[in-house]
Short mmCIF file of C-alpha atoms in Angstrom, two decimals:
data_model
loop_
_atom_site.label_atom_id
_atom_site.label_comp_id
_atom_site.label_asym_id
_atom_site.label_seq_id
_atom_site.Cartn_x
_atom_site.Cartn_y
_atom_site.Cartn_z
CA MET A 1 102.45 122.99 112.32
CA ASP A 2 105.42 123.52 110.04
CA THR A 3 105.41 124.36 106.33
CA PHE A 4 107.53 123.65 103.26
CA ASP A 5 110.11 125.75 101.45
CA PHE A 6 110.79 124.00 98.16
CA ASN A 7 113.65 126.36 97.35
CA GLN A 8 115.73 125.28 100.34
CA GLY A 9 117.62 122.07 100.86
CA SER A 10 119.94 121.22 97.97
CA LEU A 11 119.77 117.60 96.88
CA TYR A 12 122.90 118.04 94.82
CA ASN A 13 125.43 116.71 97.35
CA ASP A 14 123.44 115.54 100.38
CA ASP A 15 119.80 114.55 100.82
CA ASN A 16 119.88 113.76 104.58
CA LEU A 17 119.56 110.01 103.95
CA ALA A 18 116.42 110.36 101.83
CA GLY A 19 117.94 107.99 99.27
CA THR A 20 118.83 105.47 101.98
CA ILE A 21 115.32 105.62 103.41
CA THR A 22 113.90 105.11 99.92
CA SER A 23 116.11 102.05 99.46
CA LEU A 24 114.79 100.55 102.71
CA ILE A 25 111.21 101.25 101.65
CA VAL A 26 111.68 99.74 98.19
CA HIS A 27 113.97 96.81 98.96
CA GLN A 28 113.20 95.98 102.63
CA ASN A 29 109.51 96.99 102.71
CA LEU A 30 110.15 99.57 105.44
CA SER A 31 107.04 101.42 106.59
CA TYR A 32 106.83 105.02 105.46
CA PRO A 33 108.46 107.35 108.01
CA PRO A 34 106.23 109.71 110.02
CA TRP A 35 104.46 112.44 108.06
CA THR A 36 105.02 110.78 104.66
CA TYR A 37 103.03 108.29 102.63
CA ASP A 38 103.84 107.17 99.10
CA ASN A 39 104.18 110.42 97.11
CA LEU A 40 102.55 112.60 99.81
CA VAL A 41 104.28 114.79 102.40
CA PHE A 42 102.45 115.96 105.52
CA PRO A 43 103.25 118.99 107.68
CA THR A 44 104.39 118.07 111.17
CA ILE A 45 101.63 118.73 113.69
CA ALA A 46 102.59 119.61 117.28
CA THR A 47 99.81 119.57 119.87
CA PRO A 48 101.02 120.92 123.26
CA THR A 49 97.67 120.37 125.00
CA LEU A 50 96.86 116.98 123.52
CA GLY A 51 98.48 115.20 126.47
CA ASP A 52 96.18 116.95 128.96
CA PHE A 53 93.16 116.06 126.86
CA LEU A 54 94.18 112.41 126.67
CA ASP A 55 94.91 112.26 130.42
CA ALA A 56 91.36 113.42 131.04
CA ASN A 57 90.07 110.84 128.56
CA SER A 58 92.50 108.03 129.31
CA SER A 59 89.88 105.34 128.80
CA THR A 60 89.99 105.94 125.05
CA ALA A 61 93.57 107.17 124.56
CA GLY A 62 95.41 105.13 121.95
CA THR A 63 92.31 103.34 120.78
CA GLN A 64 90.61 105.95 118.61
CA ALA A 65 91.42 107.86 115.46
CA ALA A 66 90.80 111.40 114.30
CA SER A 67 89.91 112.14 110.67
CA ILE A 68 91.02 115.36 108.98
CA THR A 69 91.20 116.71 105.45
CA VAL A 70 94.44 118.52 104.59
CA ILE A 71 96.10 120.13 101.58
CA LEU A 72 99.34 118.27 100.85
CA PRO A 73 102.17 118.50 98.33
CA ALA A 74 102.50 115.53 95.99
CA VAL A 75 105.37 114.91 93.59
CA SER A 76 105.42 113.22 90.20
CA LEU A 77 107.17 112.99 86.85
CA ASN A 78 105.77 114.02 83.49
CA CYS A 79 107.74 111.89 81.03
CA SER A 80 107.90 111.47 77.28
CA ALA A 81 109.85 108.94 75.27
CA VAL A 82 112.26 109.78 72.49
CA SER A 83 111.25 108.39 69.12
CA SER A 84 113.09 105.15 68.38
CA ASN A 85 113.94 106.52 64.93
CA ALA A 86 115.95 109.30 66.59
CA ILE A 87 118.17 106.94 68.62
CA ASN A 88 121.53 105.70 67.37
CA MET A 89 123.77 103.26 69.19
CA THR A 90 127.51 103.14 68.57
CA ASP A 91 130.61 101.74 70.15
CA ALA A 92 132.07 103.96 72.86
CA GLY A 93 135.34 104.03 70.99
CA TYR A 94 133.93 106.77 68.80
CA TYR A 95 133.83 109.01 71.85
CA TYR A 96 136.51 107.70 74.22
CA PRO A 97 140.15 106.77 73.64
CA GLU A 98 141.28 103.20 74.07
CA SER A 99 143.10 104.03 77.31
CA TYR A 100 139.78 105.09 78.87
CA LEU A 101 137.93 102.01 77.64
CA ASN A 102 140.60 99.73 79.05
CA SER A 103 139.59 100.84 82.56
CA TYR A 104 136.30 98.94 82.12
CA ASP A 105 135.65 95.22 82.32
CA SER A 106 136.88 93.58 79.13
CA ASN A 107 133.80 91.34 79.20
CA ASP A 108 131.51 94.35 78.78
CA ALA A 109 130.59 96.30 75.70
CA GLN A 110 130.87 100.07 76.16
CA LEU A 111 128.00 101.56 74.18
CA ILE A 112 126.88 105.10 73.42
CA PHE A 113 123.23 106.03 72.77
CA ASN A 114 122.81 109.26 70.84
CA ALA A 115 119.39 110.83 70.31
CA THR A 116 118.43 113.99 68.46
CA ILE A 117 115.55 115.63 70.32
CA PRO A 118 113.78 119.02 70.15
CA TRP A 119 114.73 121.84 72.50
CA LEU A 120 112.24 121.14 75.31
CA CYS A 121 113.00 124.01 77.70
CA ARG A 122 110.55 126.81 78.36
CA ASP A 123 113.35 129.35 77.85
CA ASN A 124 115.37 129.32 74.61
CA PRO A 125 117.84 132.21 74.72
CA SER A 126 119.73 131.09 71.59
CA ASN A 127 116.80 129.90 69.46
CA ILE A 128 118.07 126.32 69.44
CA SER A 129 115.70 123.96 67.65
CA GLU A 130 117.19 120.59 68.57
CA VAL A 131 119.95 119.08 70.71
CA GLN A 132 121.93 115.89 70.99
CA TRP A 133 121.35 113.74 74.07
CA VAL A 134 124.15 111.27 74.66
CA MET A 135 124.07 108.44 77.22
CA SER A 136 126.67 105.73 77.78
CA LEU A 137 125.80 102.25 79.03
CA THR A 138 127.58 98.96 79.43
CA ALA A 139 126.29 95.56 78.37
CA PRO A 140 127.78 92.10 78.92
CA LEU A 141 129.35 90.60 75.84
CA ASN A 142 127.87 87.54 74.19
CA VAL A 143 124.71 87.50 76.36
CA THR A 144 121.36 87.46 74.62
CA GLY A 145 118.71 89.85 75.93
CA ALA A 146 120.87 91.46 78.62
CA LEU A 147 119.20 94.36 80.43
CA SER A 148 121.02 97.65 80.62
CA GLY A 149 119.70 100.89 82.06
CA ALA A 150 120.52 104.02 84.01
CA ALA A 151 118.84 107.20 85.25
CA THR A 152 120.46 110.61 85.19
CA VAL A 153 120.06 114.30 85.90
CA LEU A 154 119.70 116.28 82.67
CA SER A 155 121.58 119.56 82.39
CA TRP A 156 120.62 121.73 79.42
CA SER A 157 122.93 124.40 78.09
CA VAL A 158 123.10 126.76 75.15
CA ASP A 159 126.85 126.17 75.01
CA ALA A 160 127.48 123.34 72.57
CA SER A 161 130.92 122.82 74.03
CA VAL A 162 129.56 121.47 77.33
CA GLY A 163 129.94 117.70 77.55
CA TYR A 164 128.83 115.88 74.46
CA GLY A 165 126.50 118.65 73.34
CA PRO A 166 123.89 121.12 74.54
CA LEU A 167 122.15 118.38 76.59
CA LEU A 168 124.41 116.80 79.20
CA SER A 169 123.70 113.56 81.08
CA ALA A 170 125.72 113.29 84.25
CA ARG A 171 125.26 112.67 87.95
CA ILE A 172 127.68 115.39 88.95
CA PHE A 173 125.98 118.42 87.37
CA GLY A 174 123.01 120.45 88.55
CA THR A 175 120.19 121.90 86.47
CA LEU A 176 120.25 125.39 84.99
CA GLY A 177 116.80 126.86 85.67
CA MET A 178 115.39 127.25 82.15
CA GLY A 179 112.21 125.23 82.69
CA CYS A 180 113.64 122.06 81.18
CA PRO A 181 113.10 118.34 81.62
CA SER A 182 115.66 117.71 84.36
CA PHE A 183 115.50 113.94 84.75
CA GLY A 184 115.92 111.14 82.26
CA PHE A 185 116.71 107.48 81.89
CA VAL A 186 117.59 104.84 79.34
CA PHE A 187 116.43 101.22 79.46
CA ALA A 188 117.42 98.65 76.88
CA SER A 189 117.59 94.97 76.05
CA ILE A 190 120.93 94.48 74.31
CA ASN A 191 122.56 91.64 72.42
CA ALA A 192 126.23 92.60 72.21
CA TYR A 193 128.67 90.31 70.41
CA ASN A 194 132.41 90.57 70.03
CA THR A 195 133.17 90.63 66.33
CA THR A 196 136.91 91.31 66.49
CA ASN A 197 137.89 90.60 70.10
CA ALA A 198 140.79 92.91 69.44
CA HIS A 199 141.55 96.53 70.18
CA ASN A 200 142.35 98.79 67.26
CA ALA A 201 144.37 101.90 67.78
CA SER A 202 141.35 103.96 68.76
CA LEU A 203 138.28 101.74 68.54
CA VAL A 204 136.82 98.52 69.82
CA THR A 205 133.97 97.37 67.60
CA TYR A 206 130.96 95.28 68.59
CA HIS A 207 127.82 94.16 66.86
CA ALA A 208 124.64 94.81 68.88
CA GLU A 209 120.94 94.41 68.43
CA ASP A 210 118.95 96.60 70.76
CA ILE A 211 115.49 97.55 71.96
CA VAL A 212 116.04 100.95 73.55
CA SER A 213 113.82 103.43 75.41
CA MET A 214 115.20 106.90 76.07
CA VAL A 215 112.93 109.05 78.24
CA THR A 216 113.05 112.69 79.37
CA CYS A 217 111.00 113.80 82.38
CA ARG A 218 109.82 117.04 83.90
CA GLN A 219 109.60 117.18 87.68
CA SER A 220 106.34 118.58 89.01
CA LEU A 221 104.74 119.43 92.33
CA GLN A 222 101.03 119.33 93.05
CA GLU A 223 98.77 120.25 95.93
CA VAL A 224 95.91 117.89 96.59
CA MET A 225 93.18 117.65 99.22
CA THR A 226 93.68 114.40 101.12
CA ASN A 227 91.43 112.58 103.56
CA THR A 228 93.67 111.52 106.41
CA THR A 229 93.11 109.47 109.56
CA LEU A 230 95.48 109.97 112.52
CA LEU A 231 95.86 107.73 115.56
CA LEU A 232 95.77 109.13 119.10
CA PRO A 233 97.93 110.00 120.93
CA SER A 234 100.88 109.53 118.52
CA LEU A 235 99.15 111.31 115.60
CA ALA A 236 100.67 108.66 113.33
CA LEU A 237 98.88 107.82 110.10
CA ASP A 238 96.37 105.04 110.58
CA PRO A 239 97.64 102.07 108.52
CA ALA A 240 94.13 100.64 108.43
CA HIS A 241 92.89 103.81 106.72
CA PRO A 242 95.71 105.13 104.49
CA PRO A 243 95.53 108.68 103.12
CA ALA A 244 93.09 109.04 100.24
CA PRO A 245 93.85 111.95 97.87
CA GLN A 246 90.90 113.67 96.22
CA GLU A 247 92.36 113.60 92.72
CA ASN A 248 89.86 116.10 91.34
CA THR A 249 91.32 118.78 93.67
CA ALA A 250 94.93 118.40 92.48
CA HIS A 251 96.62 121.41 90.91
CA TYR A 252 100.22 122.13 89.95
CA LEU A 253 102.47 124.39 91.99
CA HIS A 254 104.57 126.99 90.20
CA ASN A 255 107.90 128.41 91.30
CA GLY A 256 109.22 131.87 90.64
CA SER A 257 111.72 131.03 87.91
CA THR A 258 110.79 127.98 85.86
CA GLY A 259 107.01 128.03 85.99
CA GLY A 260 105.56 124.58 86.53
CA GLU A 261 108.88 122.77 86.12
CA TRP A 262 110.84 122.01 89.28
CA GLU A 263 114.47 121.21 88.56
CA PHE A 264 115.48 119.38 91.73
CA PRO A 265 119.05 118.11 91.21
CA ILE A 266 118.51 114.64 92.65
CA ASN A 267 122.13 113.62 92.15
CA ALA A 268 122.38 112.34 95.73
CA SER A 269 119.47 109.96 95.13
CA LEU A 270 121.08 108.37 92.08
CA ILE A 271 124.27 107.86 94.07
CA SER A 272 122.85 106.80 97.45
CA LEU A 273 120.18 104.31 96.37
CA ALA A 274 121.27 100.90 97.58
CA THR A 275 122.46 98.34 95.05
CA PRO A 276 121.39 94.78 95.90
CA ASP A 277 122.95 91.74 94.33
CA LEU A 278 121.99 91.31 90.69
CA ASP A 279 122.49 88.60 88.12
CA GLN A 280 125.79 89.30 86.37
CA ALA A 281 123.99 88.98 83.04
CA HIS A 282 122.54 92.49 83.47
CA ARG A 283 123.92 96.02 83.88
CA LEU A 284 121.40 98.19 85.73
CA ASP A 285 122.10 101.20 87.92
CA PRO A 286 120.50 101.44 91.41
CA PHE A 287 117.46 103.35 90.12
CA MET A 288 116.64 100.68 87.56
CA GLN A 289 117.43 97.88 90.00
CA ALA A 290 114.85 99.30 92.40
CA ILE A 291 112.26 99.01 89.62
CA VAL A 292 113.23 95.48 88.59
CA LEU A 293 114.04 94.07 92.06
CA GLY A 294 112.08 96.22 94.55
CA LYS A 295 108.95 95.34 96.53
CA ASP A 296 106.81 96.07 93.44
CA ALA A 297 109.27 94.34 91.13
CA ILE A 298 108.45 94.16 87.44
CA PRO A 299 110.30 91.62 85.26
CA GLY A 300 112.73 93.45 83.02
CA ASN A 301 111.45 91.83 79.85
CA GLU A 302 108.05 93.47 80.51
CA LEU A 303 109.64 96.94 80.45
CA VAL A 304 111.52 96.91 77.15
CA GLY A 305 110.36 98.26 73.83
CA PRO A 306 107.16 100.13 72.94
CA ALA A 307 104.96 97.48 74.58
CA GLY A 308 106.72 97.85 77.93
CA LEU A 309 107.04 101.64 77.84
CA PRO A 310 103.81 102.41 79.82
CA LYS A 311 104.91 100.10 82.64
CA LEU A 312 108.40 101.59 82.58
CA LEU A 313 107.08 105.16 82.82
CA ASN A 314 104.66 104.27 85.63
CA ALA A 315 107.29 102.39 87.65
CA SER A 316 109.81 105.21 87.23
CA ASN A 317 107.25 107.77 88.36
CA ASN A 318 106.36 105.70 91.44
CA LEU A 319 109.99 105.30 92.51
CA TYR A 320 110.79 108.95 91.90
CA SER A 321 107.70 110.04 93.85
CA ILE A 322 108.62 107.92 96.87
CA TYR A 323 112.12 109.38 96.90
CA MET A 324 111.02 112.99 96.48
CA ALA A 325 108.46 112.66 99.29
CA GLN A 326 111.31 111.60 101.59
CA ALA A 327 113.63 114.28 100.19
CA ILE A 328 111.08 117.03 100.83
CA SER A 329 110.32 115.70 104.30
CA GLU A 330 113.99 115.53 105.29
CA ASN A 331 115.27 118.69 103.60
CA MET A 332 112.55 121.23 102.89
CA ARG A 333 110.61 121.75 106.12
CA SER A 334 110.52 125.23 107.59
CA SER A 335 109.38 126.49 110.99
CA THR A 336 109.31 130.15 109.92
CA THR A 337 107.64 132.28 107.27
CA PRO A 338 109.62 133.55 104.25
CA ASN A 339 110.21 136.72 106.30
CA GLY A 340 111.77 134.74 109.14
CA GLU A 341 108.78 135.13 111.44
CA ALA A 342 107.45 132.28 113.55
CA LEU A 343 104.61 130.34 112.02
CA PRO A 344 101.15 131.03 113.48
CA THR A 345 99.55 128.70 115.98
CA TYR A 346 96.13 127.44 114.99
CA GLN A 347 93.38 126.86 117.52
CA ALA A 348 91.45 123.66 116.99
CA ASN A 349 88.95 121.53 118.85
CA LEU A 350 89.43 117.80 119.19
CA THR A 351 86.09 116.16 119.81
CA ASN A 352 86.06 112.65 121.20
CA PRO A 353 82.74 111.07 120.19
CA TYR A 354 83.66 107.79 121.87
CA LYS A 355 83.82 108.96 125.50
CA GLN A 356 82.07 106.36 127.67
CA ARG A 357 79.27 107.24 130.08
CA LEU A 358 76.64 105.43 132.14
CA LYS A 359 73.13 105.58 130.78
CA GLN A 360 70.12 104.45 132.85
CA ASN A 361 66.78 103.33 131.46
CA ASN A 362 64.00 104.50 133.77
CA GLY A 363 61.96 101.28 133.81
CA PRO A 364 64.77 98.82 134.64
CA LYS A 365 66.20 101.36 137.10
CA ILE A 366 62.96 101.45 139.14
CA ALA A 367 62.63 97.65 139.03
CA LEU A 368 66.19 97.27 140.30
CA GLN A 369 65.57 99.78 143.09
CA VAL A 370 62.46 97.86 144.18
CA LEU A 371 64.37 94.57 144.23
CA LEU A 372 67.21 96.06 146.25
CA GLY A 373 64.72 97.59 148.70
CA LEU A 374 62.99 94.24 149.17
CA MET A 375 66.31 92.54 149.79
CA VAL A 376 67.24 95.06 152.49
CA PHE A 377 63.79 94.81 154.12
CA CYS A 378 63.89 91.01 154.15
CA GLY A 379 67.37 91.04 155.64
CA ILE A 380 66.30 93.32 158.49
CA MET A 381 63.17 91.28 159.22
CA SER A 382 65.17 88.05 159.23
CA TYR A 383 67.59 89.47 161.76
CA VAL A 384 64.79 90.67 164.04
CA LEU A 385 62.41 87.70 163.84
CA LEU A 386 64.62 84.67 163.28
CA GLU A 387 65.20 82.46 166.36
CA THR A 388 68.95 81.88 166.57
CA LYS A 389 69.39 80.51 170.11
CA THR A 390 69.03 76.88 168.96
CA VAL A 391 71.21 77.29 165.92
CA LEU A 392 74.73 75.84 165.98
CA PRO A 393 77.44 78.49 165.72
CA HIS A 394 79.49 76.28 163.40
CA ASN A 395 78.86 73.67 160.74
CA PRO A 396 79.55 70.38 162.57
CA CYS A 397 80.09 68.51 159.30
CA SER A 398 83.37 70.22 158.54
CA ILE A 399 86.69 69.32 160.11
CA ALA A 400 87.08 72.78 161.63
CA GLY A 401 83.49 72.75 162.91
CA MET A 402 83.99 69.34 164.58
CA ALA A 403 87.25 70.51 166.14
CA THR A 404 85.55 73.53 167.74
CA LEU A 405 82.92 71.25 169.31
CA LEU A 406 85.60 69.01 170.84
CA ALA A 407 88.05 71.74 171.87
CA GLY A 408 88.45 71.71 175.70
CA SER A 409 86.36 68.55 176.09
CA GLN A 410 87.33 65.64 178.41
CA LEU A 411 86.38 63.38 175.53
CA CYS A 412 89.77 64.15 173.98
CA THR A 413 91.75 63.21 177.12
CA ARG A 414 93.33 59.92 178.22
CA LYS A 415 90.58 59.72 180.81
CA VAL A 416 88.30 58.44 178.08
CA ILE A 417 90.52 57.46 175.16
CA PRO A 418 93.55 55.32 176.09
CA GLU A 419 96.86 55.56 174.30
CA GLY A 420 96.83 53.91 170.89
CA ALA A 421 93.07 54.13 170.48
CA GLU A 422 93.51 56.71 167.75
CA TRP A 423 94.86 53.97 165.50
CA MET A 424 91.89 51.63 166.07
CA SER A 425 89.08 51.11 163.61
CA ASP A 426 85.44 51.64 164.60
CA ARG A 427 85.00 47.89 165.10
CA GLU A 428 88.07 47.66 167.33
CA LEU A 429 86.90 50.64 169.40
CA GLN A 430 83.49 48.99 169.86
CA LYS A 431 85.07 45.64 170.81
CA ALA A 432 87.37 47.30 173.35
CA GLY A 433 84.37 49.10 174.86
CA ILE A 434 86.27 52.33 175.14
CA PHE A 435 83.13 54.49 175.13
CA ASN A 436 80.96 52.10 177.16
CA GLY A 437 79.48 53.58 180.33
CA TRP A 438 80.03 57.18 179.37
CA VAL A 439 77.31 59.74 178.78
CA PHE A 440 78.04 62.38 176.17
CA SER A 441 75.95 65.42 175.30
CA MET A 442 76.18 68.65 173.33
CA GLY A 443 75.37 72.02 174.80
CA TRP A 444 76.77 74.74 177.01
CA TRP A 445 79.55 73.88 179.46
CA GLY A 446 81.35 75.78 182.20
CA GLU A 447 80.44 78.68 184.43
CA GLU A 448 80.22 82.27 183.35
CA VAL A 449 82.92 84.48 184.82
CA ALA A 450 81.39 86.61 187.54
CA GLY A 451 81.45 90.35 186.93
CA SER A 452 82.51 89.97 183.30
CA THR A 453 81.29 92.61 180.87
CA GLN A 454 81.26 90.00 178.09
CA PRO A 455 78.16 87.76 178.23
CA GLY A 456 79.04 84.06 178.24
CA LYS A 457 82.73 84.54 178.99
CA GLY A 458 84.21 81.33 180.40
CA ARG A 459 81.55 79.15 178.82
CA ARG A 460 81.84 77.08 175.68
CA PHE A 461 79.49 75.26 173.36
CA GLY A 462 80.47 71.73 172.39
CA ILE A 463 80.46 68.00 173.23
CA ASP A 464 81.64 66.72 176.62
CA ILE A 465 81.04 64.04 179.27
CA GLY A 466 77.82 64.40 181.20
CA ARG A 467 74.69 66.38 180.57
CA ALA A 468 75.18 69.82 179.07
CA GLU A 469 73.10 72.85 179.80
CA ARG A 470 70.44 73.28 177.17
CA ALA A 471 69.78 76.57 175.46
CA THR A 472 66.54 78.20 176.50
#
C-alpha cells in the first residue's frame, strides 16, 4: 500500500495529464480512474497472495465484493465572494496601450475588473491592510447578456510593484507560501456596447452594464473515514456501491508552512483543461466552460449575480475537487517513508463468506439412501429371477430390429422373392402368390460350432424358411 506526499509533484508546469483526465470525466463522462472517486483519492493496494487465494476459491472469484473502511484524503475549496460594492469595471485601455489592444479581436471589448479586498493571508510581513485584485476579461460587443468568466491562480506579494498590485492574477506564476487564498475566478454577465467605434490615442471606450462575481478561494485537504466496497479480484471500486464518506469524521490536514491552507499552483490545470465548442456569444475559459457545458452542466444565467452565487461556488468546488483528486493520484504518490525507507507491509485476512459447500439434512439423506438401496436390491433380484430365454434380443418393431431378424435368412434371396418383387404392393405380392407354399418361422437356426468356447457360436436368431428350433 502506497502513501501520499503532498509536498512533491509540482503542478506548476506539468500535472501528468491530470487536467486531460478531468476534461474526459467532465465532458465525455469518463469513469473515474482506478483509486480515485469524485474528490477522494485512495492508496494503491497491492496483494501478492490474493491470486493464490482466488485460485483456491475460483468458484466465487470475480463475483463477490469486499467491504473496508479507510482513511482517505479529500480536497475542496473554501471560497468567499468579493463585495459587489468593491468591484469596478473599466476599459482595458486604462491599463494597456492601444498597440496591445489591437492584438485582440476588434469585435470584443477588453475589460478590466478591479476589486479592493482585505489582506487575506495568514502571514502579513508588511502590515498591509488591503490590496487591489485586478482581472481582465473579454466580452463580445453589442451582445446582450454575454457570459464572460475565467479562473486563475492568485499570487500574493508584499511588493506593490508586482503586476497590477500586491495581488496578482496570472496563470504563469506560482504561489508564495504565506497562507493565502491561492485560487480565484470571475464570472459575469456583460452588456458591452461600442459608443465610439474608434480608437483614441491611448484608449478605446465602451459602455457596459455588468453583473459580476469575483471570488477568492483557499485550497484545503481533509482526511475522512470512507466506507468502500472493492471487487475481487481486480480490487476496483464497486460501481454499484460507491464510496460513502463518513462526513462527521472529516478533519483538515495542515502542512508545515501555511497551516491549513494548501497553495497548490494548479496552473497546468487551467491550461490543459479541454475547450469544447462554445457559442460565439460568450467568452468563457476552459474552467468555466466545464461548469457550464460539462456532464453536470448548469445554465450560465443561473450562475450570475447574488442569486446564482451559491450554485457558482458549489460547481467550482466540485470541478476543482475532481481535478485535484486526479492531480494527487498522478503526482503525489510515494512508495517510501519521508526518510526514504520502504513502506511497511500489512498483514490482513480476507474472509470469503460466500464459499459454497454441500450441506446434508439427516432425514432426507436417510430416505434417499433407503430408496437407492431398494433400487439396487430390486435390480439384482430382477437379474436373478427374471426368465429371459423367451425374450427377443431386439425390438422387432424397429427397422434395425427387423433387419437383424432377416439377416442371413433365405427369405431375402431370389429363391423366394423374384426380381422386381420389391417394387410390388402387398396386393400385387398376394396376387402373384410369391409367398404361397412356404413355411416361415422365427427361432434359432444353424448348428453350433463344435469345440467353440463361445456358447451359441454359428447360430442365429431370426426368421427363415422351415421350422426353427424353439428356445427351451
